[in-house]
Amino acid sequence: MGYDRFQEGVALLSKEPLTPSAHLLSETTDPTDYHTRYGLLAQTTVAGTNILAASLHLSWWEGATSGFAYEWQRLEEVLADSQLPIALLGDFNNPAHITAGGYDLVMQSPLQLQDSYQIARERQGSFTIPAKIAGWEEATEPMRIDYVFVRNLPITHYQIVFDDHHSPKISDHFGILVTGEE
């Protein structure tokens, strides 16, 4: 697949200026190890409101103290002092339907985040991966493992894109397009 040849990365693109910062979230620091995970954060303005956005690619659930749980704790530490509205975007590698795992950890966080899928007034689609992709070879059903989690950002519309239905597929993960109130 290329995990041993390519560095995985995250990005934030914006029509407005960004004030970015990168934060190591994983226990692993080796840039050639695909387990190394960074969170890319940036302060920007959306519809006249200052927000903090983060692009993330987090690990699988490996238990309460490693993998996703460790990375999530580090991210909570980074975000703890921010009073800004927050949008956390990306591949969280934790299915929404599995209890006592990463999704529940996010939803129970002191950051008081909401799942944009759950709060959107209108939804088109839900799953972000088909049943089987690299890393999820045992999956038998499509799942939601990619998210837009928000704090103090009203979401009106949630849509799955790049899924070969609404727009051409460009990855083994589908995209999420959210719209908020202006």
PDB file of C-alpha atoms in Angstrom:
ATOM      1  CA  MET A   1       0.000   0.000   0.000  1.00  0.00           C
ATOM      2  CA  GLY A   2       2.914   2.342   0.531  1.00  0.00           C
ATOM      3  CA  TYR A   3       2.830   2.813   4.300  1.00  0.00           C
ATOM      4  CA  ASP A   4       6.507   1.862   4.351  1.00  0.00           C
ATOM      5  CA  ARG A   5       7.386   4.338   1.567  1.00  0.00           C
ATOM      6  CA  PHE A   6       5.262   7.462   2.075  1.00  0.00           C
ATOM      7  CA  GLN A   7       4.702   9.809   4.963  1.00  0.00           C
ATOM      8  CA  GLU A   8       1.041  10.265   5.799  1.00  0.00           C
ATOM      9  CA  GLY A   9       0.003  13.838   6.252  1.00  0.00           C
ATOM     10  CA  VAL A  10      -2.850  16.171   7.002  1.00  0.00           C
ATOM     11  CA  ALA A  11      -3.692  19.559   5.523  1.00  0.00           C
ATOM     12  CA  LEU A  12      -5.957  22.542   5.998  1.00  0.00           C
ATOM     13  CA  LEU A  13      -7.024  24.668   3.058  1.00  0.00           C
ATOM     14  CA  SER A  14      -8.803  27.968   3.515  1.00  0.00           C
ATOM     15  CA  LYS A  15      -9.928  31.006   1.564  1.00  0.00           C
ATOM     16  CA  GLU A  16      -9.035  33.034   4.669  1.00  0.00           C
ATOM     17  CA  PRO A  17      -5.568  33.451   6.214  1.00  0.00           C
ATOM     18  CA  LEU A  18      -4.504  30.711   8.629  1.00  0.00           C
ATOM     19  CA  THR A  19      -2.321  30.834  11.728  1.00  0.00           C
ATOM     20  CA  PRO A  20      -1.133  27.198  11.792  1.00  0.00           C
ATOM     21  CA  SER A  21       0.603  24.994  14.343  1.00  0.00           C
ATOM     22  CA  ALA A  22       1.548  21.310  14.229  1.00  0.00           C
ATOM     23  CA  HIS A  23       1.372  19.083  17.295  1.00  0.00           C
ATOM     24  CA  LEU A  24       2.813  15.608  17.756  1.00  0.00           C
ATOM     25  CA  LEU A  25       0.006  13.447  19.137  1.00  0.00           C
ATOM     26  CA  SER A  26       1.418   9.912  18.997  1.00  0.00           C
ATOM     27  CA  GLU A  27       3.873   8.144  21.262  1.00  0.00           C
ATOM     28  CA  THR A  28       5.863   7.343  18.107  1.00  0.00           C
ATOM     29  CA  THR A  29       8.048  10.159  16.788  1.00  0.00           C
ATOM     30  CA  ASP A  30       9.827   8.430  13.884  1.00  0.00           C
ATOM     31  CA  PRO A  31       8.767  10.238  10.662  1.00  0.00           C
ATOM     32  CA  THR A  32       9.220   7.000   8.674  1.00  0.00           C
ATOM     33  CA  ASP A  33       6.785   5.092  10.919  1.00  0.00           C
ATOM     34  CA  TYR A  34       3.173   5.365   9.761  1.00  0.00           C
ATOM     35  CA  HIS A  35       2.061   5.231  13.413  1.00  0.00           C
ATOM     36  CA  THR A  36       3.467   8.749  13.908  1.00  0.00           C
ATOM     37  CA  ARG A  37       0.506  11.132  14.102  1.00  0.00           C
ATOM     38  CA  TYR A  38       0.425  14.912  14.021  1.00  0.00           C
ATOM     39  CA  GLY A  39      -2.518  17.233  14.423  1.00  0.00           C
ATOM     40  CA  LEU A  40      -2.480  20.315  12.230  1.00  0.00           C
ATOM     41  CA  LEU A  41      -4.320  23.177  13.926  1.00  0.00           C
ATOM     42  CA  ALA A  42      -5.024  26.623  12.590  1.00  0.00           C
ATOM     43  CA  GLN A  43      -6.870  29.669  13.741  1.00  0.00           C
ATOM     44  CA  THR A  44      -8.893  31.272  10.965  1.00  0.00           C
ATOM     45  CA  THR A  45     -12.089  33.201  10.324  1.00  0.00           C
ATOM     46  CA  VAL A  46     -15.318  31.679   9.030  1.00  0.00           C
ATOM     47  CA  ALA A  47     -18.251  34.004   8.284  1.00  0.00           C
ATOM     48  CA  GLY A  48     -16.662  36.677  10.479  1.00  0.00           C
ATOM     49  CA  THR A  49     -16.100  34.338  13.437  1.00  0.00           C
ATOM     50  CA  ASN A  50     -12.657  33.313  14.680  1.00  0.00           C
ATOM     51  CA  ILE A  51     -12.426  29.523  14.939  1.00  0.00           C
ATOM     52  CA  LEU A  52      -9.847  26.864  15.625  1.00  0.00           C
ATOM     53  CA  ALA A  53      -9.781  24.108  12.995  1.00  0.00           C
ATOM     54  CA  ALA A  54      -7.808  20.875  13.144  1.00  0.00           C
ATOM     55  CA  SER A  55      -7.025  18.336  10.447  1.00  0.00           C
ATOM     56  CA  LEU A  56      -6.424  14.919  11.978  1.00  0.00           C
ATOM     57  CA  HIS A  57      -5.554  11.353  11.065  1.00  0.00           C
ATOM     58  CA  LEU A  58      -5.668   9.366  14.281  1.00  0.00           C
ATOM     59  CA  SER A  59      -4.880   5.748  15.139  1.00  0.00           C
ATOM     60  CA  TRP A  60      -7.152   2.773  15.740  1.00  0.00           C
ATOM     61  CA  TRP A  61      -8.517   1.989  19.178  1.00  0.00           C
ATOM     62  CA  GLU A  62      -5.903  -0.120  21.007  1.00  0.00           C
ATOM     63  CA  GLY A  63      -7.235   0.264  24.533  1.00  0.00           C
ATOM     64  CA  ALA A  64      -7.610   2.989  27.111  1.00  0.00           C
ATOM     65  CA  THR A  65      -3.954   4.101  27.206  1.00  0.00           C
ATOM     66  CA  SER A  66      -2.432   3.689  23.741  1.00  0.00           C
ATOM     67  CA  GLY A  67      -3.156   4.361  20.073  1.00  0.00           C
ATOM     68  CA  PHE A  68      -6.225   6.544  19.636  1.00  0.00           C
ATOM     69  CA  ALA A  69      -6.760   7.063  23.383  1.00  0.00           C
ATOM     70  CA  TYR A  70      -3.203   8.359  23.864  1.00  0.00           C
ATOM     71  CA  GLU A  71      -3.458  10.660  20.834  1.00  0.00           C
ATOM     72  CA  TRP A  72      -6.871  11.945  21.922  1.00  0.00           C
ATOM     73  CA  GLN A  73      -5.545  12.788  25.399  1.00  0.00           C
ATOM     74  CA  ARG A  74      -2.675  14.735  23.830  1.00  0.00           C
ATOM     75  CA  LEU A  75      -5.112  16.608  21.553  1.00  0.00           C
ATOM     76  CA  GLU A  76      -7.354  17.472  24.511  1.00  0.00           C
ATOM     77  CA  GLU A  77      -4.281  18.932  26.259  1.00  0.00           C
ATOM     78  CA  VAL A  78      -3.458  21.052  23.207  1.00  0.00           C
ATOM     79  CA  LEU A  79      -7.042  22.345  22.925  1.00  0.00           C
ATOM     80  CA  ALA A  80      -7.815  22.681  26.654  1.00  0.00           C
ATOM     81  CA  ASP A  81      -7.216  26.433  26.952  1.00  0.00           C
ATOM     82  CA  SER A  82      -8.934  27.483  23.733  1.00  0.00           C
ATOM     83  CA  GLN A  83     -12.189  29.366  24.132  1.00  0.00           C
ATOM     84  CA  LEU A  84     -12.746  29.550  20.361  1.00  0.00           C
ATOM     85  CA  PRO A  85     -15.330  27.558  18.444  1.00  0.00           C
ATOM     86  CA  ILE A  86     -13.673  24.348  17.257  1.00  0.00           C
ATOM     87  CA  ALA A  87     -13.912  22.145  14.158  1.00  0.00           C
ATOM     88  CA  LEU A  88     -12.019  18.838  14.281  1.00  0.00           C
ATOM     89  CA  LEU A  89     -11.897  17.224  10.846  1.00  0.00           C
ATOM     90  CA  GLY A  90     -10.508  13.969   9.567  1.00  0.00           C
ATOM     91  CA  ASP A  91      -9.991  10.237   9.848  1.00  0.00           C
ATOM     92  CA  PHE A  92     -10.547   9.225  13.454  1.00  0.00           C
ATOM     93  CA  ASN A  93     -10.319   5.462  12.665  1.00  0.00           C
ATOM     94  CA  ASN A  94     -13.049   4.706  15.206  1.00  0.00           C
ATOM     95  CA  PRO A  95     -16.507   3.604  14.036  1.00  0.00           C
ATOM     96  CA  ALA A  96     -19.469   5.535  15.420  1.00  0.00           C
ATOM     97  CA  HIS A  97     -21.436   2.378  16.158  1.00  0.00           C
ATOM     98  CA  ILE A  98     -18.839   0.764  18.455  1.00  0.00           C
ATOM     99  CA  THR A  99     -19.398   1.649  22.109  1.00  0.00           C
ATOM    100  CA  ALA A 100     -16.686   2.156  24.724  1.00  0.00           C
ATOM    101  CA  GLY A 101     -14.155   3.144  22.059  1.00  0.00           C
ATOM    102  CA  GLY A 102     -12.807   6.233  20.393  1.00  0.00           C
ATOM    103  CA  TYR A 103     -16.139   7.703  19.303  1.00  0.00           C
ATOM    104  CA  ASP A 104     -17.470   7.616  22.861  1.00  0.00           C
ATOM    105  CA  LEU A 105     -14.211   9.127  24.144  1.00  0.00           C
ATOM    106  CA  VAL A 106     -14.692  12.096  21.805  1.00  0.00           C
ATOM    107  CA  MET A 107     -18.363  12.518  22.653  1.00  0.00           C
ATOM    108  CA  GLN A 108     -17.630  12.433  26.408  1.00  0.00           C
ATOM    109  CA  SER A 109     -14.697  14.843  26.144  1.00  0.00           C
ATOM    110  CA  PRO A 110     -14.529  17.959  28.329  1.00  0.00           C
ATOM    111  CA  LEU A 111     -14.109  19.827  25.016  1.00  0.00           C
ATOM    112  CA  GLN A 112     -17.915  19.515  24.670  1.00  0.00           C
ATOM    113  CA  LEU A 113     -17.850  18.501  21.019  1.00  0.00           C
ATOM    114  CA  GLN A 114     -20.805  17.563  18.853  1.00  0.00           C
ATOM    115  CA  ASP A 115     -20.878  15.217  15.871  1.00  0.00           C
ATOM    116  CA  SER A 116     -21.887  17.288  12.841  1.00  0.00           C
ATOM    117  CA  TYR A 117     -23.790  14.294  11.462  1.00  0.00           C
ATOM    118  CA  GLN A 118     -25.934  14.152  14.591  1.00  0.00           C
ATOM    119  CA  ILE A 119     -26.709  17.881  14.809  1.00  0.00           C
ATOM    120  CA  ALA A 120     -27.203  18.726  11.121  1.00  0.00           C
ATOM    121  CA  ARG A 121     -30.780  19.651  10.196  1.00  0.00           C
ATOM    122  CA  GLU A 122     -30.346  18.003   6.786  1.00  0.00           C
ATOM    123  CA  ARG A 123     -28.237  14.949   5.972  1.00  0.00           C
ATOM    124  CA  GLN A 124     -27.255  13.302   2.704  1.00  0.00           C
ATOM    125  CA  GLY A 125     -25.405  10.054   3.287  1.00  0.00           C
ATOM    126  CA  SER A 126     -23.631   8.857   6.386  1.00  0.00           C
ATOM    127  CA  PHE A 127     -20.912   6.250   5.781  1.00  0.00           C
ATOM    128  CA  THR A 128     -17.383   7.450   5.043  1.00  0.00           C
ATOM    129  CA  ILE A 129     -15.868   4.103   4.039  1.00  0.00           C
ATOM    130  CA  PRO A 130     -17.263   1.097   2.194  1.00  0.00           C
ATOM    131  CA  ALA A 131     -17.064  -2.216   4.021  1.00  0.00           C
ATOM    132  CA  LYS A 132     -13.458  -3.167   3.194  1.00  0.00           C
ATOM    133  CA  ILE A 133     -10.479  -0.846   2.801  1.00  0.00           C
ATOM    134  CA  ALA A 134      -6.824  -1.050   3.864  1.00  0.00           C
ATOM    135  CA  GLY A 135      -6.735  -1.362   7.630  1.00  0.00           C
ATOM    136  CA  TRP A 136     -10.382  -2.442   7.749  1.00  0.00           C
ATOM    137  CA  GLU A 137     -10.191  -5.741   5.828  1.00  0.00           C
ATOM    138  CA  GLU A 138     -12.444  -7.518   8.363  1.00  0.00           C
ATOM    139  CA  ALA A 139     -15.261  -4.967   8.066  1.00  0.00           C
ATOM    140  CA  THR A 140     -18.512  -6.391   6.733  1.00  0.00           C
ATOM    141  CA  GLU A 141     -20.567  -3.176   6.644  1.00  0.00           C
ATOM    142  CA  PRO A 142     -19.888   0.406   5.583  1.00  0.00           C
ATOM    143  CA  MET A 143     -18.903   2.628   8.529  1.00  0.00           C
ATOM    144  CA  ARG A 144     -18.488   6.201   9.691  1.00  0.00           C
ATOM    145  CA  ILE A 145     -14.860   6.641  10.787  1.00  0.00           C
ATOM    146  CA  ASP A 146     -14.283  10.141   9.391  1.00  0.00           C
ATOM    147  CA  TYR A 147     -15.894  13.043  11.181  1.00  0.00           C
ATOM    148  CA  VAL A 148     -16.395  16.746  11.604  1.00  0.00           C
ATOM    149  CA  PHE A 149     -16.706  17.328  15.339  1.00  0.00           C
ATOM    150  CA  VAL A 150     -17.617  20.877  16.350  1.00  0.00           C
ATOM    151  CA  ARG A 151     -17.976  23.080  19.391  1.00  0.00           C
ATOM    152  CA  ASN A 152     -20.102  26.227  19.218  1.00  0.00           C
ATOM    153  CA  LEU A 153     -20.525  25.958  15.443  1.00  0.00           C
ATOM    154  CA  PRO A 154     -24.109  25.400  14.264  1.00  0.00           C
ATOM    155  CA  ILE A 155     -24.257  22.894  11.397  1.00  0.00           C
ATOM    156  CA  THR A 156     -27.220  23.005   9.055  1.00  0.00           C
ATOM    157  CA  HIS A 157     -26.241  20.494   6.358  1.00  0.00           C
ATOM    158  CA  TYR A 158     -24.103  17.319   6.302  1.00  0.00           C
ATOM    159  CA  GLN A 159     -23.305  15.614   3.003  1.00  0.00           C
ATOM    160  CA  ILE A 160     -21.075  12.740   1.931  1.00  0.00           C
ATOM    161  CA  VAL A 161     -19.062  13.661  -1.178  1.00  0.00           C
ATOM    162  CA  PHE A 162     -16.448  11.961  -3.376  1.00  0.00           C
ATOM    163  CA  ASP A 163     -18.366   8.687  -3.083  1.00  0.00           C
ATOM    164  CA  ASP A 164     -19.059   7.988  -6.803  1.00  0.00           C
ATOM    165  CA  HIS A 165     -22.703   8.995  -6.256  1.00  0.00           C
ATOM    166  CA  HIS A 166     -22.636  12.760  -5.702  1.00  0.00           C
ATOM    167  CA  SER A 167     -19.133  13.311  -7.076  1.00  0.00           C
ATOM    168  CA  PRO A 168     -16.255  11.137  -8.349  1.00  0.00           C
ATOM    169  CA  LYS A 169     -14.481   8.956  -5.793  1.00  0.00           C
ATOM    170  CA  ILE A 170     -10.940  10.190  -5.098  1.00  0.00           C
ATOM    171  CA  SER A 171      -9.945   8.049  -2.097  1.00  0.00           C
ATOM    172  CA  ASP A 172     -10.882   4.884  -0.237  1.00  0.00           C
ATOM    173  CA  HIS A 173     -12.528   7.297   2.240  1.00  0.00           C
ATOM    174  CA  PHE A 174     -15.430   9.506   1.213  1.00  0.00           C
ATOM    175  CA  GLY A 175     -15.414  13.223   1.964  1.00  0.00           C
ATOM    176  CA  ILE A 176     -17.704  15.160   4.277  1.00  0.00           C
ATOM    177  CA  LEU A 177     -19.117  18.544   3.374  1.00  0.00           C
ATOM    178  CA  VAL A 178     -20.759  20.505   6.174  1.00  0.00           C
ATOM    179  CA  THR A 179     -22.527  23.833   5.985  1.00  0.00           C
ATOM    180  CA  GLY A 180     -23.135  26.100   8.952  1.00  0.00           C
ATOM    181  CA  GLU A 181     -25.266  29.109   9.652  1.00  0.00           C
ATOM    182  CA  GLU A 182     -23.875  32.462   8.594  1.00  0.00           C
TER     183      GLU A 182
END
